[in-house]
Each structure stands twice: as structure tokens, then as C-alpha cells.
Amino acid sequence: MGSVAVCPGSFDPVTLGHLDIVTRGAKVFDRVIVSVLNNRSKNPLFSIDERVALLKETTAHLPNVEVDSFDGLLIEYVKNKQANAIIKGLRAVSDFEYELQMASINRKLDEDIETFFMMTNNQYSYLSSSIVKELAKYQASVTDLVPAQVETALLEKFK
Ligand code: PNS
């Protein structure tokens, strides 16, 4: 069995920062499963199907990347997929505390599954799905922040 990593997130919507992490992760792991948390309590802008579809379109050129969704505990999903790692992107110090908590809890739940952090490319260190939605809501350009398909989808949502 090769190395299989899950890259989890809300991806509401996927940004160039996410894609940077997925692309770099796909060079290190044999397979990367990008998986969207189906979190009904978060009131997302894009439905789970829309988020999965946008991820599929924007990662289609990466042969060892697949896209899926999950409910419930991440660690259970990772085990069901027979993956052995979790990949997360770290932007700034502000991400650290939350990510440390998540990685520690996940290790307590299953010490055989390792969390790997990748430092976000500097050009995306300020980028988040929330910022992108805020900009799009007020008709500001998000061209350099998201893939073209996502920009079109955002324009459609806030039309
Ligand atoms: O893109 P996000 O919203 O920062 O992603 C957060 C995500 C999906 C990685 C995180 O919320 C998660 O793993 N949720 C699943 C529930 C879980 O396993 N929580 C950790 C133990 S309490």
C-alpha cells in the first residue's frame, strides 16, 4: 500500500491557497483525497455538491488527487479510506493554536495517523474562503485569489 493522505476542509469555496497545498501534497504522497466536511451547522454559501464539483474541476489535472466528502469525525473517515496521513496548510501563527489542538486530538484518537503541516505559500498567507466571500459579496475582484471556475460561481451567487 502506498502513502495516502486526506486533505480535509470546508472548501467554501476552494481558493488558490487550498490548491497550492493540494498540489504540493500530491508531490509527496502517492494519493491525496481532498475531502469536504459536510457541516450542516456552518451555513455554507456553496452546497456540498457545489463544493465537491468545484474541487473536482480544479484538481482534474492532478492524476493522484481525488475529491470526496465526509460527515462526522475526520479520524474515522481517514481510517475508512485506509489513509495514513492528514495534510493541513498553516498560514500564520493565528492558525497554530487551533491546528495544534486538532492534531493532538486526532493523535489521541488514533496514534497511527500522522498530521502533516505545510506552510502556505507567502502569496496566500492572508487568504481564506471567508475573505474571498466577503470580497465577492461587495463585487470586489477575486481573480488572483481563486480559480476561474470559482470566480464564475461566486459571481453567480452574488448576482
Ligand atoms: O476548512 P476548515 O473549516 O478549517 O476545516 C476544518 C476541518 C474540516 C478539518 C475540521 O473541522 C474537522 O476535521 N472536522 C471533522 C470533525 C472532527 O474530526 N473534529 C476533530 C475532533 S473533535
Short mmCIF file of N, CA and C and ligand atoms in Angstrom, two decimals:
data_model
loop_
_atom_site.label_atom_id
_atom_site.label_comp_id
_atom_site.label_asym_id
_atom_site.label_seq_id
_atom_site.Cartn_x
_atom_site.Cartn_y
_atom_site.Cartn_z
N MET A 1 0.85 -1.21 0.00
CA MET A 1 0.00 0.00 0.00
C MET A 1 0.88 1.25 0.00
N GLY A 2 0.60 2.22 -0.87
CA GLY A 2 1.38 3.46 -0.91
C GLY A 2 0.91 4.42 0.16
N SER A 3 1.50 5.59 0.19
CA SER A 3 1.08 6.59 1.17
C SER A 3 -0.16 7.32 0.67
N VAL A 4 -1.15 7.37 1.55
CA VAL A 4 -2.41 8.02 1.19
C VAL A 4 -2.71 9.09 2.24
N ALA A 5 -2.91 10.32 1.78
CA ALA A 5 -3.20 11.42 2.71
C ALA A 5 -4.58 12.00 2.42
N VAL A 6 -5.25 12.37 3.50
CA VAL A 6 -6.53 13.08 3.36
C VAL A 6 -6.26 14.56 3.62
N CYS A 7 -6.76 15.41 2.74
CA CYS A 7 -6.67 16.86 2.93
C CYS A 7 -8.09 17.36 3.20
N PRO A 8 -8.45 17.54 4.48
CA PRO A 8 -9.83 17.87 4.81
C PRO A 8 -10.08 19.37 4.90
N GLY A 9 -11.32 19.77 4.76
CA GLY A 9 -11.64 21.18 4.93
C GLY A 9 -13.09 21.47 4.59
N SER A 10 -13.46 22.74 4.77
CA SER A 10 -14.81 23.16 4.40
C SER A 10 -14.87 23.53 2.91
N PHE A 11 -13.79 24.09 2.41
CA PHE A 11 -13.67 24.45 0.98
C PHE A 11 -14.91 25.21 0.49
N ASP A 12 -15.26 26.26 1.22
CA ASP A 12 -16.49 27.02 0.90
C ASP A 12 -16.16 28.45 0.48
N PRO A 13 -15.58 28.68 -0.69
CA PRO A 13 -15.18 27.71 -1.72
C PRO A 13 -13.68 27.46 -1.70
N VAL A 14 -13.24 26.55 -2.59
CA VAL A 14 -11.79 26.28 -2.73
C VAL A 14 -11.09 27.54 -3.24
N THR A 15 -9.92 27.84 -2.66
CA THR A 15 -9.13 29.02 -3.06
C THR A 15 -7.81 28.56 -3.69
N LEU A 16 -7.05 29.52 -4.21
CA LEU A 16 -5.72 29.18 -4.74
C LEU A 16 -4.78 28.73 -3.62
N GLY A 17 -5.05 29.19 -2.42
CA GLY A 17 -4.26 28.74 -1.26
C GLY A 17 -4.47 27.25 -1.01
N HIS A 18 -5.73 26.81 -1.04
CA HIS A 18 -6.01 25.36 -0.90
C HIS A 18 -5.33 24.57 -2.01
N LEU A 19 -5.47 25.06 -3.23
CA LEU A 19 -4.93 24.31 -4.38
C LEU A 19 -3.41 24.22 -4.33
N ASP A 20 -2.79 25.24 -3.77
CA ASP A 20 -1.33 25.22 -3.60
C ASP A 20 -0.94 24.06 -2.65
N ILE A 21 -1.68 23.92 -1.56
CA ILE A 21 -1.39 22.85 -0.60
C ILE A 21 -1.65 21.47 -1.23
N VAL A 22 -2.77 21.35 -1.93
CA VAL A 22 -3.12 20.06 -2.56
C VAL A 22 -2.07 19.67 -3.60
N THR A 23 -1.67 20.64 -4.42
CA THR A 23 -0.70 20.37 -5.48
C THR A 23 0.64 19.94 -4.89
N ARG A 24 1.09 20.64 -3.86
CA ARG A 24 2.37 20.28 -3.25
C ARG A 24 2.26 18.96 -2.50
N GLY A 25 1.12 18.73 -1.86
CA GLY A 25 0.90 17.46 -1.16
C GLY A 25 0.92 16.27 -2.11
N ALA A 26 0.39 16.49 -3.31
CA ALA A 26 0.31 15.42 -4.30
C ALA A 26 1.69 15.03 -4.83
N LYS A 27 2.69 15.88 -4.59
CA LYS A 27 4.06 15.53 -4.99
C LYS A 27 4.73 14.65 -3.95
N VAL A 28 4.19 14.67 -2.74
CA VAL A 28 4.83 13.96 -1.63
C VAL A 28 4.14 12.62 -1.36
N PHE A 29 2.81 12.59 -1.48
CA PHE A 29 2.05 11.37 -1.18
C PHE A 29 1.64 10.69 -2.49
N ASP A 30 1.49 9.35 -2.42
CA ASP A 30 1.09 8.61 -3.63
C ASP A 30 -0.32 9.00 -4.05
N ARG A 31 -1.20 9.16 -3.05
CA ARG A 31 -2.59 9.58 -3.34
C ARG A 31 -3.00 10.63 -2.34
N VAL A 32 -3.74 11.61 -2.82
CA VAL A 32 -4.31 12.61 -1.90
C VAL A 32 -5.83 12.63 -2.11
N ILE A 33 -6.55 12.48 -1.01
CA ILE A 33 -8.01 12.56 -1.07
C ILE A 33 -8.42 13.89 -0.45
N VAL A 34 -8.90 14.79 -1.29
CA VAL A 34 -9.38 16.08 -0.77
C VAL A 34 -10.82 15.85 -0.35
N SER A 35 -11.11 16.09 0.91
CA SER A 35 -12.46 15.74 1.36
C SER A 35 -13.15 16.91 2.05
N VAL A 36 -14.37 17.15 1.62
CA VAL A 36 -15.14 18.30 2.09
C VAL A 36 -16.01 17.88 3.28
N LEU A 37 -15.87 18.59 4.39
CA LEU A 37 -16.72 18.31 5.55
C LEU A 37 -18.13 18.78 5.27
N ASN A 38 -19.06 17.85 5.40
CA ASN A 38 -20.47 18.17 5.21
C ASN A 38 -21.02 18.67 6.54
N ASN A 39 -20.71 19.93 6.82
CA ASN A 39 -21.02 20.51 8.13
C ASN A 39 -22.29 21.35 8.06
N ARG A 40 -23.38 20.75 8.46
CA ARG A 40 -24.67 21.43 8.27
C ARG A 40 -24.85 22.63 9.20
N SER A 41 -24.07 22.67 10.28
CA SER A 41 -24.27 23.76 11.25
C SER A 41 -23.57 25.05 10.82
N LYS A 42 -22.74 24.99 9.77
CA LYS A 42 -21.92 26.17 9.43
C LYS A 42 -22.57 27.14 8.45
N ASN A 43 -23.74 26.76 7.92
CA ASN A 43 -24.45 27.62 6.97
C ASN A 43 -23.56 28.04 5.79
N PRO A 44 -23.10 27.09 5.00
CA PRO A 44 -22.18 27.41 3.91
C PRO A 44 -22.84 28.16 2.77
N LEU A 45 -22.02 28.88 2.00
CA LEU A 45 -22.52 29.58 0.80
C LEU A 45 -22.78 28.56 -0.31
N PHE A 46 -21.84 27.63 -0.47
CA PHE A 46 -21.97 26.61 -1.52
C PHE A 46 -22.43 25.30 -0.90
N SER A 47 -23.33 24.60 -1.61
CA SER A 47 -23.79 23.29 -1.11
C SER A 47 -22.63 22.30 -1.17
N ILE A 48 -22.80 21.19 -0.51
CA ILE A 48 -21.74 20.18 -0.53
C ILE A 48 -21.46 19.73 -1.96
N ASP A 49 -22.52 19.55 -2.76
CA ASP A 49 -22.33 19.11 -4.15
C ASP A 49 -21.58 20.16 -4.97
N GLU A 50 -21.90 21.43 -4.73
CA GLU A 50 -21.20 22.51 -5.46
C GLU A 50 -19.72 22.56 -5.07
N ARG A 51 -19.45 22.39 -3.78
CA ARG A 51 -18.06 22.46 -3.33
C ARG A 51 -17.24 21.29 -3.88
N VAL A 52 -17.85 20.11 -3.88
CA VAL A 52 -17.17 18.93 -4.44
C VAL A 52 -16.94 19.12 -5.93
N ALA A 53 -17.95 19.62 -6.65
CA ALA A 53 -17.84 19.81 -8.11
C ALA A 53 -16.73 20.81 -8.44
N LEU A 54 -16.65 21.92 -7.69
CA LEU A 54 -15.60 22.91 -7.95
C LEU A 54 -14.22 22.33 -7.67
N LEU A 55 -14.11 21.53 -6.63
CA LEU A 55 -12.81 20.89 -6.34
C LEU A 55 -12.44 19.89 -7.43
N LYS A 56 -13.43 19.13 -7.90
CA LYS A 56 -13.14 18.15 -8.96
C LYS A 56 -12.64 18.85 -10.21
N GLU A 57 -13.31 19.94 -10.57
CA GLU A 57 -12.91 20.68 -11.78
C GLU A 57 -11.50 21.24 -11.64
N THR A 58 -11.19 21.76 -10.46
CA THR A 58 -9.93 22.49 -10.32
C THR A 58 -8.75 21.58 -9.95
N THR A 59 -9.02 20.30 -9.69
CA THR A 59 -7.91 19.36 -9.43
C THR A 59 -7.85 18.27 -10.51
N ALA A 60 -8.65 18.42 -11.56
CA ALA A 60 -8.76 17.37 -12.59
C ALA A 60 -7.41 17.08 -13.26
N HIS A 61 -6.51 18.07 -13.27
CA HIS A 61 -5.20 17.89 -13.91
C HIS A 61 -4.21 17.14 -13.02
N LEU A 62 -4.60 16.85 -11.79
CA LEU A 62 -3.69 16.16 -10.86
C LEU A 62 -4.10 14.68 -10.77
N PRO A 63 -3.36 13.77 -11.41
CA PRO A 63 -3.82 12.39 -11.55
C PRO A 63 -3.94 11.61 -10.23
N ASN A 64 -3.18 11.98 -9.23
CA ASN A 64 -3.24 11.22 -7.96
C ASN A 64 -4.09 11.91 -6.89
N VAL A 65 -4.93 12.86 -7.34
CA VAL A 65 -5.83 13.55 -6.40
C VAL A 65 -7.26 13.17 -6.69
N GLU A 66 -7.99 12.80 -5.63
CA GLU A 66 -9.43 12.56 -5.79
C GLU A 66 -10.20 13.43 -4.81
N VAL A 67 -11.47 13.61 -5.08
CA VAL A 67 -12.29 14.51 -4.26
C VAL A 67 -13.47 13.72 -3.70
N ASP A 68 -13.77 13.99 -2.44
CA ASP A 68 -14.83 13.23 -1.76
C ASP A 68 -15.43 14.16 -0.70
N SER A 69 -16.41 13.66 0.05
CA SER A 69 -16.94 14.43 1.18
C SER A 69 -17.09 13.49 2.37
N PHE A 70 -17.19 14.09 3.55
CA PHE A 70 -17.36 13.25 4.74
C PHE A 70 -18.22 13.94 5.79
N ASP A 71 -18.77 13.09 6.65
CA ASP A 71 -19.57 13.54 7.80
C ASP A 71 -18.90 13.01 9.05
N GLY A 72 -19.08 13.63 10.16
CA GLY A 72 -18.60 13.06 11.42
C GLY A 72 -17.13 13.29 11.67
N LEU A 73 -16.51 12.37 12.42
CA LEU A 73 -15.12 12.56 12.84
C LEU A 73 -14.16 12.30 11.69
N LEU A 74 -13.21 13.22 11.54
CA LEU A 74 -12.21 13.09 10.48
C LEU A 74 -11.41 11.79 10.61
N ILE A 75 -11.04 11.46 11.85
CA ILE A 75 -10.14 10.31 12.03
C ILE A 75 -10.83 9.01 11.59
N GLU A 76 -12.14 8.93 11.82
CA GLU A 76 -12.88 7.73 11.40
C GLU A 76 -12.91 7.65 9.88
N TYR A 77 -13.09 8.79 9.26
CA TYR A 77 -13.10 8.85 7.79
C TYR A 77 -11.73 8.43 7.24
N VAL A 78 -10.66 8.95 7.83
CA VAL A 78 -9.29 8.63 7.37
C VAL A 78 -9.06 7.12 7.47
N LYS A 79 -9.52 6.53 8.58
CA LYS A 79 -9.34 5.07 8.76
C LYS A 79 -10.15 4.30 7.72
N ASN A 80 -11.39 4.73 7.48
CA ASN A 80 -12.25 4.04 6.49
C ASN A 80 -11.62 4.08 5.10
N LYS A 81 -10.91 5.16 4.81
CA LYS A 81 -10.28 5.31 3.49
C LYS A 81 -8.93 4.60 3.44
N GLN A 82 -8.54 3.98 4.55
CA GLN A 82 -7.23 3.32 4.68
C GLN A 82 -6.08 4.28 4.34
N ALA A 83 -6.28 5.52 4.73
CA ALA A 83 -5.22 6.52 4.57
C ALA A 83 -4.35 6.50 5.83
N ASN A 84 -3.14 7.04 5.72
CA ASN A 84 -2.27 7.04 6.90
C ASN A 84 -1.81 8.44 7.31
N ALA A 85 -2.35 9.45 6.64
CA ALA A 85 -1.91 10.81 6.98
C ALA A 85 -3.02 11.83 6.71
N ILE A 86 -2.87 12.96 7.40
CA ILE A 86 -3.75 14.13 7.19
C ILE A 86 -2.84 15.27 6.77
N ILE A 87 -3.21 16.01 5.74
CA ILE A 87 -2.42 17.18 5.35
C ILE A 87 -3.22 18.43 5.67
N LYS A 88 -2.56 19.39 6.30
CA LYS A 88 -3.19 20.69 6.58
C LYS A 88 -2.23 21.80 6.15
N GLY A 89 -2.80 22.91 5.75
CA GLY A 89 -1.99 24.09 5.43
C GLY A 89 -1.95 25.00 6.65
N LEU A 90 -0.80 25.61 6.90
CA LEU A 90 -0.67 26.58 8.00
C LEU A 90 -0.35 27.93 7.40
N ARG A 91 -1.19 28.92 7.68
CA ARG A 91 -0.96 30.24 7.10
C ARG A 91 -0.13 31.11 8.03
N ALA A 92 -0.61 31.34 9.19
CA ALA A 92 0.04 32.29 10.09
C ALA A 92 0.00 31.72 11.51
N VAL A 93 0.62 32.43 12.42
CA VAL A 93 0.65 31.99 13.82
C VAL A 93 -0.77 31.79 14.33
N SER A 94 -1.69 32.60 13.81
CA SER A 94 -3.09 32.52 14.28
C SER A 94 -3.71 31.16 14.00
N ASP A 95 -3.23 30.45 12.99
CA ASP A 95 -3.76 29.11 12.71
C ASP A 95 -3.23 28.07 13.70
N PHE A 96 -2.09 28.39 14.31
CA PHE A 96 -1.33 27.36 15.00
C PHE A 96 -2.08 26.71 16.16
N GLU A 97 -2.69 27.54 17.01
CA GLU A 97 -3.30 27.00 18.22
C GLU A 97 -4.43 26.01 17.92
N TYR A 98 -5.28 26.41 16.99
CA TYR A 98 -6.40 25.55 16.59
C TYR A 98 -5.88 24.26 15.96
N GLU A 99 -4.90 24.40 15.08
CA GLU A 99 -4.37 23.22 14.39
C GLU A 99 -3.64 22.28 15.34
N LEU A 100 -2.96 22.86 16.33
CA LEU A 100 -2.28 22.03 17.33
C LEU A 100 -3.32 21.21 18.11
N GLN A 101 -4.42 21.89 18.46
CA GLN A 101 -5.49 21.22 19.20
C GLN A 101 -6.07 20.06 18.37
N MET A 102 -6.36 20.35 17.10
CA MET A 102 -6.94 19.32 16.22
C MET A 102 -5.98 18.14 16.03
N ALA A 103 -4.69 18.46 15.77
CA ALA A 103 -3.71 17.40 15.54
C ALA A 103 -3.54 16.55 16.80
N SER A 104 -3.57 17.21 17.96
CA SER A 104 -3.38 16.48 19.22
C SER A 104 -4.57 15.57 19.50
N ILE A 105 -5.78 16.08 19.28
CA ILE A 105 -6.99 15.27 19.48
C ILE A 105 -6.98 14.09 18.52
N ASN A 106 -6.64 14.38 17.27
CA ASN A 106 -6.64 13.31 16.27
C ASN A 106 -5.58 12.24 16.60
N ARG A 107 -4.46 12.68 17.14
CA ARG A 107 -3.43 11.70 17.52
C ARG A 107 -3.88 10.88 18.71
N LYS A 108 -4.62 11.51 19.63
CA LYS A 108 -5.15 10.77 20.78
C LYS A 108 -6.16 9.72 20.31
N LEU A 109 -6.93 10.08 19.29
CA LEU A 109 -7.94 9.15 18.78
C LEU A 109 -7.30 7.99 18.01
N ASP A 110 -6.21 8.27 17.30
CA ASP A 110 -5.50 7.20 16.59
C ASP A 110 -4.05 7.63 16.36
N GLU A 111 -3.15 7.02 17.14
CA GLU A 111 -1.75 7.48 17.07
C GLU A 111 -1.03 7.00 15.82
N ASP A 112 -1.67 6.15 15.02
CA ASP A 112 -1.02 5.68 13.79
C ASP A 112 -1.26 6.62 12.62
N ILE A 113 -2.16 7.58 12.79
CA ILE A 113 -2.42 8.53 11.71
C ILE A 113 -1.72 9.85 12.03
N GLU A 114 -0.82 10.24 11.15
CA GLU A 114 0.02 11.41 11.40
C GLU A 114 -0.54 12.63 10.67
N THR A 115 -0.47 13.79 11.32
CA THR A 115 -0.87 15.04 10.65
C THR A 115 0.38 15.76 10.15
N PHE A 116 0.38 16.11 8.89
CA PHE A 116 1.49 16.85 8.28
C PHE A 116 1.04 18.28 7.97
N PHE A 117 1.84 19.24 8.40
CA PHE A 117 1.52 20.65 8.12
C PHE A 117 2.43 21.17 7.03
N MET A 118 1.85 21.91 6.12
CA MET A 118 2.64 22.56 5.08
C MET A 118 2.45 24.05 5.22
N MET A 119 3.56 24.79 5.17
CA MET A 119 3.45 26.24 5.27
C MET A 119 2.89 26.77 3.95
N THR A 120 1.86 27.57 4.07
CA THR A 120 1.24 28.16 2.88
C THR A 120 2.25 29.05 2.16
N ASN A 121 2.18 29.00 0.85
CA ASN A 121 2.96 29.91 0.03
C ASN A 121 2.72 31.36 0.51
N ASN A 122 3.79 32.15 0.63
CA ASN A 122 3.65 33.51 1.18
C ASN A 122 2.56 34.33 0.50
N GLN A 123 2.42 34.15 -0.80
CA GLN A 123 1.45 34.96 -1.52
C GLN A 123 0.01 34.68 -1.12
N TYR A 124 -0.21 33.55 -0.39
CA TYR A 124 -1.58 33.20 0.04
C TYR A 124 -1.73 33.26 1.57
N SER A 125 -0.77 33.85 2.25
CA SER A 125 -0.77 33.77 3.71
C SER A 125 -1.97 34.50 4.33
N TYR A 126 -2.55 35.43 3.60
CA TYR A 126 -3.68 36.22 4.13
C TYR A 126 -5.01 35.69 3.62
N LEU A 127 -4.96 34.65 2.79
CA LEU A 127 -6.14 34.23 2.03
C LEU A 127 -7.00 33.23 2.81
N SER A 128 -8.31 33.41 2.75
CA SER A 128 -9.23 32.43 3.33
C SER A 128 -10.52 32.44 2.52
N SER A 129 -11.28 31.37 2.64
CA SER A 129 -12.57 31.32 1.94
C SER A 129 -13.48 32.45 2.43
N SER A 130 -13.40 32.78 3.71
CA SER A 130 -14.26 33.84 4.27
C SER A 130 -13.94 35.19 3.63
N ILE A 131 -12.63 35.47 3.49
CA ILE A 131 -12.21 36.74 2.87
C ILE A 131 -12.71 36.82 1.43
N VAL A 132 -12.58 35.70 0.73
CA VAL A 132 -13.00 35.64 -0.67
C VAL A 132 -14.51 35.92 -0.79
N LYS A 133 -15.27 35.31 0.11
CA LYS A 133 -16.74 35.51 0.08
C LYS A 133 -17.10 36.96 0.38
N GLU A 134 -16.38 37.53 1.34
CA GLU A 134 -16.63 38.93 1.72
C GLU A 134 -16.36 39.86 0.53
N LEU A 135 -15.23 39.63 -0.15
CA LEU A 135 -14.88 40.46 -1.31
C LEU A 135 -15.93 40.30 -2.41
N ALA A 136 -16.28 39.06 -2.71
CA ALA A 136 -17.22 38.78 -3.80
C ALA A 136 -18.59 39.39 -3.50
N LYS A 137 -18.96 39.36 -2.23
CA LYS A 137 -20.26 39.91 -1.81
C LYS A 137 -20.37 41.39 -2.17
N TYR A 138 -19.22 42.09 -2.06
CA TYR A 138 -19.21 43.53 -2.37
C TYR A 138 -18.64 43.82 -3.76
N GLN A 139 -18.72 42.79 -4.60
CA GLN A 139 -18.33 42.92 -6.02
C GLN A 139 -16.86 43.32 -6.24
N ALA A 140 -15.99 43.04 -5.27
CA ALA A 140 -14.55 43.29 -5.48
C ALA A 140 -13.96 42.08 -6.23
N SER A 141 -12.87 42.33 -6.94
CA SER A 141 -12.27 41.26 -7.74
C SER A 141 -11.62 40.19 -6.86
N VAL A 142 -11.83 38.93 -7.24
CA VAL A 142 -11.17 37.81 -6.54
C VAL A 142 -10.31 37.01 -7.53
N THR A 143 -10.00 37.65 -8.64
CA THR A 143 -9.29 36.98 -9.75
C THR A 143 -8.00 36.29 -9.32
N ASP A 144 -7.20 36.96 -8.49
CA ASP A 144 -5.90 36.36 -8.11
C ASP A 144 -6.01 35.45 -6.90
N LEU A 145 -7.21 35.26 -6.40
CA LEU A 145 -7.37 34.52 -5.15
C LEU A 145 -8.00 33.15 -5.33
N VAL A 146 -8.78 32.99 -6.38
CA VAL A 146 -9.49 31.72 -6.61
C VAL A 146 -9.34 31.31 -8.08
N PRO A 147 -9.53 30.00 -8.37
CA PRO A 147 -9.51 29.60 -9.77
C PRO A 147 -10.70 30.21 -10.53
N ALA A 148 -10.57 30.28 -11.86
CA ALA A 148 -11.59 30.95 -12.68
C ALA A 148 -12.99 30.37 -12.46
N GLN A 149 -13.08 29.05 -12.32
CA GLN A 149 -14.40 28.41 -12.13
C GLN A 149 -15.08 28.91 -10.85
N VAL A 150 -14.26 29.14 -9.84
CA VAL A 150 -14.81 29.59 -8.55
C VAL A 150 -15.24 31.06 -8.66
N GLU A 151 -14.45 31.84 -9.39
CA GLU A 151 -14.82 33.24 -9.58
C GLU A 151 -16.19 33.32 -10.27
N THR A 152 -16.37 32.52 -11.30
CA THR A 152 -17.65 32.49 -12.02
C THR A 152 -18.78 32.07 -11.06
N ALA A 153 -18.53 31.06 -10.27
CA ALA A 153 -19.56 30.57 -9.34
C ALA A 153 -19.91 31.63 -8.29
N LEU A 154 -18.90 32.39 -7.85
CA LEU A 154 -19.14 33.46 -6.87
C LEU A 154 -19.96 34.59 -7.49
N LEU A 155 -19.62 34.93 -8.73
CA LEU A 155 -20.37 35.99 -9.42
C LEU A 155 -21.83 35.60 -9.53
N GLU A 156 -22.06 34.34 -9.82
CA GLU A 156 -23.42 33.80 -9.95
C GLU A 156 -24.18 33.90 -8.62
N LYS A 157 -23.49 33.54 -7.52
CA LYS A 157 -24.13 33.57 -6.19
C LYS A 157 -24.53 34.98 -5.77
N PHE A 158 -23.66 35.96 -6.08
CA PHE A 158 -23.89 37.31 -5.58
C PHE A 158 -24.46 38.26 -6.63
N LYS A 159 -24.98 37.68 -7.68
CA LYS A 159 -25.51 38.48 -8.78
C LYS A 159 -26.73 39.28 -8.32
O1 PNS B 1 -11.56 24.28 6.34
P1 PNS B 1 -11.81 24.14 7.82
O2 PNS B 1 -13.22 24.59 8.17
O3 PNS B 1 -10.77 24.81 8.65
O4 PNS B 1 -11.70 22.56 8.12
C1 PNS B 1 -11.86 22.06 9.42
C2 PNS B 1 -11.94 20.53 9.43
C3 PNS B 1 -12.97 20.00 8.45
C4 PNS B 1 -10.59 19.96 9.04
C5 PNS B 1 -12.28 20.13 10.88
O5 PNS B 1 -13.39 20.87 11.30
C6 PNS B 1 -12.61 18.65 11.05
O6 PNS B 1 -11.74 17.81 10.95
N1 PNS B 1 -13.89 18.34 11.34
C7 PNS B 1 -14.39 16.99 11.50
C8 PNS B 1 -14.76 16.71 12.97
C9 PNS B 1 -13.53 16.26 13.74
O7 PNS B 1 -12.97 15.21 13.46
N2 PNS B 1 -13.08 17.09 14.72
C10 PNS B 1 -11.87 16.83 15.45
C11 PNS B 1 -12.10 16.09 16.74
S1 PNS B 1 -13.15 16.97 17.85
#
